[in-house]
Amino acid sequence: MSIALVVNSGSSSLKYQLLDASTGQMLASGLVERIGEERAVTTHRVGDEKFRSEQPILDHGAAFAVMMGSFLTHGPDINAHSPKVVGHRVVHGGRRFVGPTRIDDQVERDIDDLVPLAPLHNPANLAGIRVARAVFADVPHVAVFDTAFHTSLSDASSLYAIDAETARKHRVRKYGAHGTSHKYVAARAAEYLHRPIEDLKLLVLHIGNGASLCAVEGGRSIETSMGMTPLEGLVMGTRSGDLDPAVLFHLSRQAGLGIDELDTFLNRRSGLLGLTGSNDMRDVESRAEDGDQVARGALDIYIHRLRHYIGAYLALLGGADAIIFTAGVGENSQLVRAESLEGMEWLGIEIDPERNAERSDEERRISTDSSKIEVLVIPTNEELEIARQSFEAIGVEA
Ligand code: AMP
């Protein structure tokens, strides 16, 4: 078995999964939430069983100890299923990291050097890496970067039209995000279509709480909607996505908001949450169905932005072989899928309403047999992709 432990360490959470990278079989997964609080919550899952506990967990070291304790108490025996590699999700790899990278002290320093570009995420990722390297000292550790898949973007797509020297000095450019998911989903789509990815033009819509599109040509990302940070692009659960940057000057002058308040405002209190009071698409959809005009209005904004990007990316790609929906909303919301591609028959996009309405966890086609552009739903699996890339980085076949 090719067992990997995949670690996603956030500022107040630790997500983990023990899995077999060759088969994709998950052996256990878990989440430690509210790290730093007296009542942190741990959920450990093995098969259909779920174990929940609450205790004070003051830092990532303690969170890791609780994770190890969960394996010991609830299984599986992590010594019997000892990981051959530990894969870490790292949000920002800048221009430095173009693929999965085996972690040593220098790599840790390089990730640290990128903290100004991801001030919340990279320190949290590093905290997890440091603890995990101490706990699993004899196992190779690999960093898999959210940005790596987008290092193929051209300057034309990733440079902003601002003073070039200032941009260079402060590393201001588009880096994108969700790269692990976009890469995984694009590869699965090629398999589903039984075609080499090198021949394909794909448009991947990763729409979850965070959301981004990626135009993939020949297996390479050529455009993506998140920018220097994950704030740019689509309307998301709590992020605004695109807006005129002058809104910030205006709010600073008129509402007296400081930089940190503006950051919180746009990243945590906007998007569906700002528009409706809920960041959960299920709530927004059911309220809209019940006639709530505020919820319906929010959906209109959300869908309008998606359609705007779909059109733009089809132009950049010069057509597409397939459009693929993934992540929480993309995999589950027939309404968002239907409305975002409605009336595009002239482009060769025809959704089959019955296929679209089917609920399933499987990879599937939701376009008609005659649709020129295939429309697919492909569940993402970032943990499996991280596990596979981690084996790739240590030169071992999973
Ligand atoms: P993710 O970040 O990929 O976990 O996606 C989370 C988002 O998926 C949330 O906004 C959920 O409301 C949304 N979601 C999950 N299930 C459904 C569903 N059945 N219909 C609409 N949205 C859903």
Coordinates of C-alpha atoms and ligand atoms in Angstrom, one line a residue:
M1 CA 0.0 0.0 0.0
S2 CA 1.1 3.6 -0.7
I3 CA 0.0 5.2 2.4
A4 CA 0.3 9.0 2.8
L5 CA -0.8 11.3 5.5
V6 CA -2.1 14.6 4.1
V7 CA -2.1 17.6 6.3
N8 CA -3.8 20.9 5.8
S9 CA -2.9 23.2 8.6
G10 CA -4.9 26.4 8.9
S11 CA -4.6 29.2 11.4
S12 CA -7.1 27.7 13.8
S13 CA -7.7 24.3 12.3
L14 CA -5.9 21.1 11.3
K15 CA -7.4 18.8 8.7
Y16 CA -5.8 15.5 8.0
Q17 CA -6.4 12.4 6.0
L18 CA -4.6 9.0 6.0
L19 CA -5.1 7.4 2.6
D20 CA -3.7 4.9 0.1
A21 CA -2.5 7.0 -2.8
S22 CA -2.5 4.0 -5.2
T23 CA -6.2 3.2 -4.8
G24 CA -7.5 6.4 -3.4
Q25 CA -9.0 4.5 -0.4
M26 CA -9.3 6.7 2.7
L27 CA -8.3 5.0 5.9
A28 CA -9.2 7.9 8.2
S29 CA -9.8 11.6 8.2
G30 CA -10.2 14.3 10.8
L31 CA -10.5 17.9 11.7
V32 CA -9.3 19.8 14.7
E33 CA -11.1 23.1 14.9
R34 CA -10.8 26.2 17.1
I35 CA -7.1 25.6 17.8
G36 CA -6.1 28.2 20.4
E37 CA -9.4 28.0 22.3
E38 CA -10.4 26.3 25.5
R39 CA -13.1 24.3 23.7
A40 CA -11.5 23.0 20.6
V41 CA -13.4 20.4 18.7
T42 CA -11.9 17.3 17.2
T43 CA -13.7 15.1 14.7
H44 CA -12.1 11.8 13.7
R45 CA -13.7 9.6 11.0
V46 CA -12.9 6.0 10.3
G47 CA -15.2 4.4 7.7
D48 CA -18.8 5.4 8.6
E49 CA -17.9 6.0 12.2
K50 CA -17.4 9.5 13.5
F51 CA -15.8 10.3 16.9
R52 CA -16.2 13.8 18.3
S53 CA -14.4 15.3 21.3
E54 CA -13.9 18.7 22.9
Q55 CA -10.9 19.8 24.9
P56 CA -8.5 22.8 25.2
I57 CA -6.0 22.8 22.3
L58 CA -3.7 25.7 22.6
D59 CA -1.5 25.3 19.5
H60 CA -0.7 23.2 16.5
G61 CA 1.6 21.0 18.5
A62 CA -1.3 20.1 20.8
A63 CA -3.5 19.6 17.8
F64 CA -1.1 17.1 16.3
A65 CA -0.9 15.3 19.7
V66 CA -4.7 15.1 19.7
M67 CA -4.7 13.7 16.1
M68 CA -2.2 11.0 17.1
G69 CA -4.3 10.2 20.2
S70 CA -7.4 9.8 17.9
F71 CA -5.5 7.3 15.7
L72 CA -4.4 5.4 18.9
T73 CA -7.9 5.3 20.4
H74 CA -10.1 5.0 17.4
G75 CA -7.8 3.6 14.8
P76 CA -6.5 2.7 12.3
D77 CA -3.2 1.9 14.0
I78 CA -0.9 4.5 12.4
N79 CA 2.1 2.3 13.2
A80 CA 0.7 -0.6 11.3
H81 CA -0.4 1.8 8.5
S82 CA 2.6 4.1 8.8
P83 CA 2.7 6.8 6.1
K84 CA 5.5 6.6 3.6
V85 CA 5.2 10.3 3.0
V86 CA 3.5 13.3 4.6
G87 CA 2.0 15.7 2.1
H88 CA 1.3 19.3 3.2
R89 CA -1.0 21.7 1.6
V90 CA 0.7 25.0 1.3
V91 CA -1.3 28.0 0.0
H92 CA 1.4 30.2 -1.4
G93 CA 4.4 29.0 -3.3
G94 CA 5.0 32.3 -5.2
R95 CA 7.0 32.0 -8.4
R96 CA 9.6 29.9 -6.6
F97 CA 7.6 26.6 -6.3
V98 CA 6.4 25.2 -9.6
G99 CA 5.6 21.7 -8.4
P100 CA 5.5 19.5 -5.3
T101 CA 8.7 19.9 -3.3
R102 CA 10.4 17.8 -0.7
I103 CA 10.7 19.8 2.5
D104 CA 14.0 20.6 4.1
D105 CA 15.0 23.5 6.3
Q106 CA 15.7 25.7 3.2
V107 CA 12.2 25.0 1.8
E108 CA 10.7 26.0 5.2
R109 CA 12.7 29.3 5.0
D110 CA 11.4 29.8 1.4
I111 CA 7.8 29.3 2.5
D112 CA 8.4 31.7 5.3
D113 CA 9.8 34.2 2.8
L114 CA 6.4 34.1 1.0
V115 CA 4.5 35.0 4.2
P116 CA 4.0 38.7 3.0
L117 CA 2.0 37.3 0.0
A118 CA -0.2 35.0 2.3
P119 CA 0.1 36.5 5.7
L120 CA -2.6 34.3 7.3
H121 CA -2.1 31.1 5.4
N122 CA 1.6 30.4 5.0
P123 CA 2.5 30.8 8.7
A124 CA -0.3 28.4 9.6
N125 CA 0.9 25.9 7.0
L126 CA 4.4 26.3 8.3
A127 CA 3.3 25.6 11.9
G128 CA 1.8 22.3 10.7
I129 CA 4.9 21.4 8.8
R130 CA 7.2 22.1 11.7
V131 CA 5.1 20.0 14.1
A132 CA 4.7 17.1 11.6
R133 CA 8.4 17.0 10.8
A134 CA 9.1 16.6 14.5
V135 CA 6.4 13.9 15.0
F136 CA 7.2 12.0 11.8
A137 CA 10.9 12.6 11.8
D138 CA 11.9 9.6 9.7
V139 CA 9.3 10.1 6.9
P140 CA 9.8 12.5 3.9
H141 CA 7.6 15.5 3.9
V142 CA 6.4 17.2 0.8
A143 CA 4.8 20.7 0.2
V144 CA 2.1 20.8 -2.4
F145 CA 1.3 24.4 -3.3
D146 CA -2.1 25.8 -4.3
T147 CA -0.3 28.2 -6.7
A148 CA 2.0 25.7 -8.4
F149 CA -0.4 24.7 -11.2
H150 CA -0.7 28.4 -12.2
T151 CA 3.0 29.1 -12.6
S152 CA 2.4 28.4 -16.3
L153 CA 0.4 31.6 -16.7
S154 CA 1.8 34.1 -19.1
D155 CA 2.9 37.6 -18.1
A156 CA 0.0 38.9 -20.2
S157 CA -2.5 37.0 -17.9
S158 CA -0.7 37.5 -14.6
L159 CA 0.7 41.0 -14.6
Y160 CA -1.4 43.9 -13.4
A161 CA -1.2 47.2 -15.3
I162 CA 0.5 49.2 -12.5
D163 CA 4.0 50.7 -12.1
A164 CA 6.2 47.8 -13.2
E165 CA 9.0 48.5 -10.7
T166 CA 6.6 48.7 -7.7
A167 CA 5.0 45.5 -8.8
R168 CA 8.3 43.7 -9.2
K169 CA 9.6 44.9 -5.8
H170 CA 6.5 43.8 -3.9
R171 CA 5.9 40.7 -6.0
V172 CA 2.5 41.9 -7.1
R173 CA 1.1 39.7 -9.8
K174 CA -1.6 37.0 -10.3
Y175 CA -0.6 33.7 -8.6
G176 CA -4.1 32.1 -8.6
A177 CA -5.2 29.3 -6.1
H178 CA -7.1 26.0 -6.0
G179 CA -4.3 24.7 -8.4
T180 CA -4.3 21.3 -6.8
S181 CA -8.0 20.9 -7.5
H182 CA -7.9 22.3 -11.0
K183 CA -5.1 20.0 -12.0
Y184 CA -6.8 16.9 -10.5
V185 CA -10.1 17.7 -12.1
A186 CA -8.6 18.5 -15.5
A187 CA -6.7 15.2 -15.5
R188 CA -9.9 13.3 -14.4
A189 CA -11.9 15.0 -17.2
A190 CA -9.3 13.8 -19.8
E191 CA -9.6 10.2 -18.5
Y192 CA -13.4 10.5 -18.5
L193 CA -13.3 11.7 -22.1
H194 CA -10.7 9.0 -23.0
R195 CA -8.6 11.7 -24.6
P196 CA -5.0 12.8 -24.0
I197 CA -5.0 15.9 -21.9
E198 CA -2.4 17.4 -24.3
D199 CA -5.2 17.7 -26.9
L200 CA -7.8 19.2 -24.7
K201 CA -9.1 22.7 -24.0
L202 CA -10.9 22.6 -20.7
L203 CA -12.7 25.1 -18.5
V204 CA -12.8 24.0 -14.9
L205 CA -15.2 25.7 -12.5
H206 CA -14.2 25.1 -8.9
I207 CA -17.2 26.5 -7.0
G208 CA -17.3 25.9 -3.3
N209 CA -17.1 28.3 -0.4
G210 CA -14.0 29.7 -2.2
A211 CA -14.5 29.7 -6.0
S212 CA -12.3 30.1 -9.1
L213 CA -12.3 29.2 -12.8
C214 CA -9.3 27.8 -14.6
A215 CA -8.8 27.7 -18.4
V216 CA -6.6 24.6 -19.0
E217 CA -5.0 24.1 -22.4
G218 CA -3.0 21.0 -23.1
G219 CA -2.9 20.3 -19.3
R220 CA -1.5 23.7 -18.5
S221 CA -3.3 26.5 -16.7
I222 CA -3.5 29.5 -19.0
E223 CA -5.8 31.7 -17.0
T224 CA -7.5 31.6 -13.6
S225 CA -9.8 34.0 -11.8
M226 CA -8.1 34.3 -8.4
G227 CA -5.4 36.9 -8.4
M228 CA -2.5 37.9 -6.2
T229 CA -4.7 36.5 -3.4
P230 CA -7.9 34.4 -3.5
L231 CA -10.0 37.6 -3.2
E232 CA -10.2 38.3 -7.0
G233 CA -12.7 36.8 -9.4
L234 CA -16.0 35.1 -8.6
V235 CA -18.5 35.9 -5.9
M236 CA -17.8 33.5 -3.1
G237 CA -19.2 32.4 0.3
T238 CA -17.6 35.3 2.2
R239 CA -15.4 37.0 -0.4
S240 CA -16.6 39.8 -2.7
G241 CA -14.5 38.7 -5.8
D242 CA -14.0 41.5 -8.3
L243 CA -14.8 45.1 -7.6
D244 CA -13.4 48.5 -8.6
P245 CA -10.3 49.0 -6.4
A246 CA -11.5 52.6 -5.8
V247 CA -14.3 51.1 -3.6
L248 CA -11.5 50.7 -1.0
F249 CA -10.5 54.4 -1.2
H250 CA -14.1 55.4 -1.0
L251 CA -14.9 53.2 2.1
S252 CA -11.7 54.3 3.7
R253 CA -12.6 58.0 3.3
Q254 CA -16.4 57.8 3.7
A255 CA -16.8 54.9 6.2
G256 CA -13.5 55.4 8.0
L257 CA -12.5 51.8 7.6
G258 CA -8.8 51.0 8.1
I259 CA -6.7 48.5 6.1
D260 CA -7.4 45.5 8.4
E261 CA -11.1 46.3 8.6
L262 CA -11.2 46.5 4.8
D263 CA -9.4 43.1 4.6
T264 CA -12.0 41.6 6.9
F265 CA -14.8 43.3 5.1
L266 CA -14.0 41.9 1.7
N267 CA -12.6 38.5 2.7
R268 CA -14.9 37.5 5.5
R269 CA -18.1 39.6 5.4
S270 CA -18.8 39.9 1.7
G271 CA -19.9 37.5 -1.0
L272 CA -23.1 35.5 -0.3
L273 CA -22.7 36.3 3.3
G274 CA -22.6 40.1 2.8
L275 CA -25.5 40.0 0.3
T276 CA -27.8 37.6 2.2
G277 CA -26.5 37.0 5.7
S278 CA -25.6 33.4 4.9
N279 CA -22.5 32.0 3.1
D280 CA -24.2 28.7 2.6
M281 CA -25.5 28.3 -1.0
R282 CA -28.1 25.7 0.2
D283 CA -29.7 28.4 2.4
V284 CA -29.6 31.0 -0.3
E285 CA -31.1 28.7 -2.9
S286 CA -33.9 27.5 -0.6
R287 CA -34.7 31.1 0.4
A288 CA -34.8 32.1 -3.2
E289 CA -37.2 29.2 -4.0
D290 CA -39.5 30.4 -1.2
G291 CA -39.7 33.8 -2.9
D292 CA -37.1 35.7 -0.9
Q293 CA -36.1 38.6 -3.3
V294 CA -32.8 39.3 -1.4
A295 CA -31.6 35.7 -1.9
R296 CA -32.7 35.7 -5.5
G297 CA -30.9 39.0 -6.1
A298 CA -27.7 37.5 -4.6
L299 CA -28.0 34.5 -6.9
D300 CA -28.4 36.8 -9.9
I301 CA -25.2 38.6 -9.0
Y302 CA -23.4 35.3 -8.4
I303 CA -24.6 33.8 -11.7
H304 CA -23.9 36.9 -13.7
R305 CA -20.3 37.0 -12.6
L306 CA -19.9 33.3 -13.4
R307 CA -21.3 33.8 -16.9
H308 CA -19.1 36.8 -17.5
Y309 CA -16.0 34.7 -16.7
I310 CA -17.2 31.7 -18.7
G311 CA -17.6 33.9 -21.8
A312 CA -14.2 35.5 -21.3
Y313 CA -12.4 32.2 -20.8
L314 CA -14.0 30.5 -23.8
A315 CA -12.7 33.5 -25.8
L316 CA -9.2 33.0 -24.4
L317 CA -9.2 29.3 -25.0
G318 CA -10.7 29.7 -28.5
G319 CA -13.5 27.3 -27.7
A320 CA -13.5 24.3 -25.3
D321 CA -13.8 20.5 -25.4
A322 CA -15.4 20.4 -21.9
I323 CA -16.7 22.6 -19.1
I324 CA -16.3 20.9 -15.7
F325 CA -18.1 21.7 -12.5
T326 CA -16.5 20.8 -9.2
A327 CA -16.5 21.5 -5.4
G328 CA -19.5 21.9 -3.0
V329 CA -21.6 24.2 -5.2
G330 CA -20.4 22.9 -8.6
E331 CA -21.0 19.2 -7.6
N332 CA -24.3 19.7 -5.9
S333 CA -26.2 22.7 -7.2
Q334 CA -28.2 21.9 -10.3
L335 CA -29.6 25.5 -10.2
V336 CA -26.1 27.1 -10.4
R337 CA -25.0 24.7 -13.2
A338 CA -28.2 25.3 -15.2
E339 CA -28.3 29.1 -14.9
S340 CA -24.6 29.6 -15.5
L341 CA -24.8 27.9 -18.9
E342 CA -28.4 28.8 -19.8
G343 CA -28.9 30.1 -23.4
M344 CA -25.5 29.2 -24.6
E345 CA -26.7 26.7 -27.2
W346 CA -25.4 29.2 -29.8
L347 CA -21.9 28.4 -28.4
G348 CA -22.5 24.7 -28.6
I349 CA -23.4 24.2 -24.9
E350 CA -26.5 22.2 -24.2
I351 CA -27.4 21.0 -20.8
D352 CA -29.6 17.9 -20.4
P353 CA -32.1 18.9 -17.6
E354 CA -32.6 15.3 -16.5
R355 CA -28.9 14.5 -16.3
N356 CA -28.3 17.8 -14.5
A357 CA -31.0 17.0 -11.9
E358 CA -29.6 13.6 -11.0
R359 CA -28.0 13.5 -7.6
S360 CA -24.8 11.5 -7.6
D361 CA -21.2 11.4 -6.1
E362 CA -19.9 10.0 -9.4
E363 CA -18.2 11.7 -12.3
R364 CA -20.8 12.3 -14.9
R365 CA -21.9 14.1 -18.1
I366 CA -24.7 16.5 -17.8
S367 CA -24.7 17.8 -21.4
T368 CA -26.9 16.3 -24.1
D369 CA -25.4 13.8 -26.5
S370 CA -25.4 16.4 -29.3
S371 CA -23.8 19.2 -27.2
K372 CA -20.6 20.4 -29.0
I373 CA -18.9 21.2 -25.7
E374 CA -19.3 18.5 -23.1
V375 CA -20.4 19.6 -19.7
L376 CA -19.2 17.3 -16.8
V377 CA -19.5 17.1 -13.1
I378 CA -16.3 15.8 -11.5
P379 CA -16.0 15.6 -7.7
T380 CA -12.7 17.1 -6.7
N381 CA -10.3 15.2 -4.4
E382 CA -7.5 17.5 -3.3
E383 CA -6.2 15.1 -0.6
L384 CA -5.7 12.4 -3.2
E385 CA -4.0 14.8 -5.5
I386 CA -1.7 16.0 -2.7
A387 CA -0.9 12.3 -1.8
R388 CA -0.1 11.4 -5.4
Q389 CA 2.0 14.5 -5.9
S390 CA 3.9 13.8 -2.7
F391 CA 4.8 10.3 -3.9
E392 CA 5.9 11.9 -7.2
A393 CA 8.1 14.4 -5.4
I394 CA 10.0 11.6 -3.5
G395 CA 10.4 9.6 -6.6
V396 CA 8.3 6.7 -5.5
E397 CA 5.5 5.3 -7.6
A398 CA 2.2 5.4 -5.6
Ligands
AMP1 P1 -16.8 23.5 -0.5 O1 -16.0 24.8 -0.1 O2 -16.3 22.9 -1.7 O3 -16.9 22.5 0.7 O4 -18.3 24.0 -0.8 C1 -19.1 24.5 0.2 C2 -20.3 25.1 -0.5 O5 -21.0 24.1 -1.2 C3 -21.3 25.7 0.5 O6 -21.7 27.0 0.1 C4 -22.5 24.8 0.4 O7 -23.7 25.5 0.7 C5 -22.4 24.3 -1.0 N1 -23.3 23.1 -1.2 C6 -23.1 21.9 -0.6 N2 -24.1 21.1 -1.0 C7 -25.0 21.9 -1.7 C8 -26.2 21.6 -2.4 N3 -26.8 20.4 -2.3 N4 -26.8 22.6 -3.1 C9 -26.2 23.8 -3.2 N5 -25.0 24.1 -2.6 C10 -24.4 23.2 -1.9

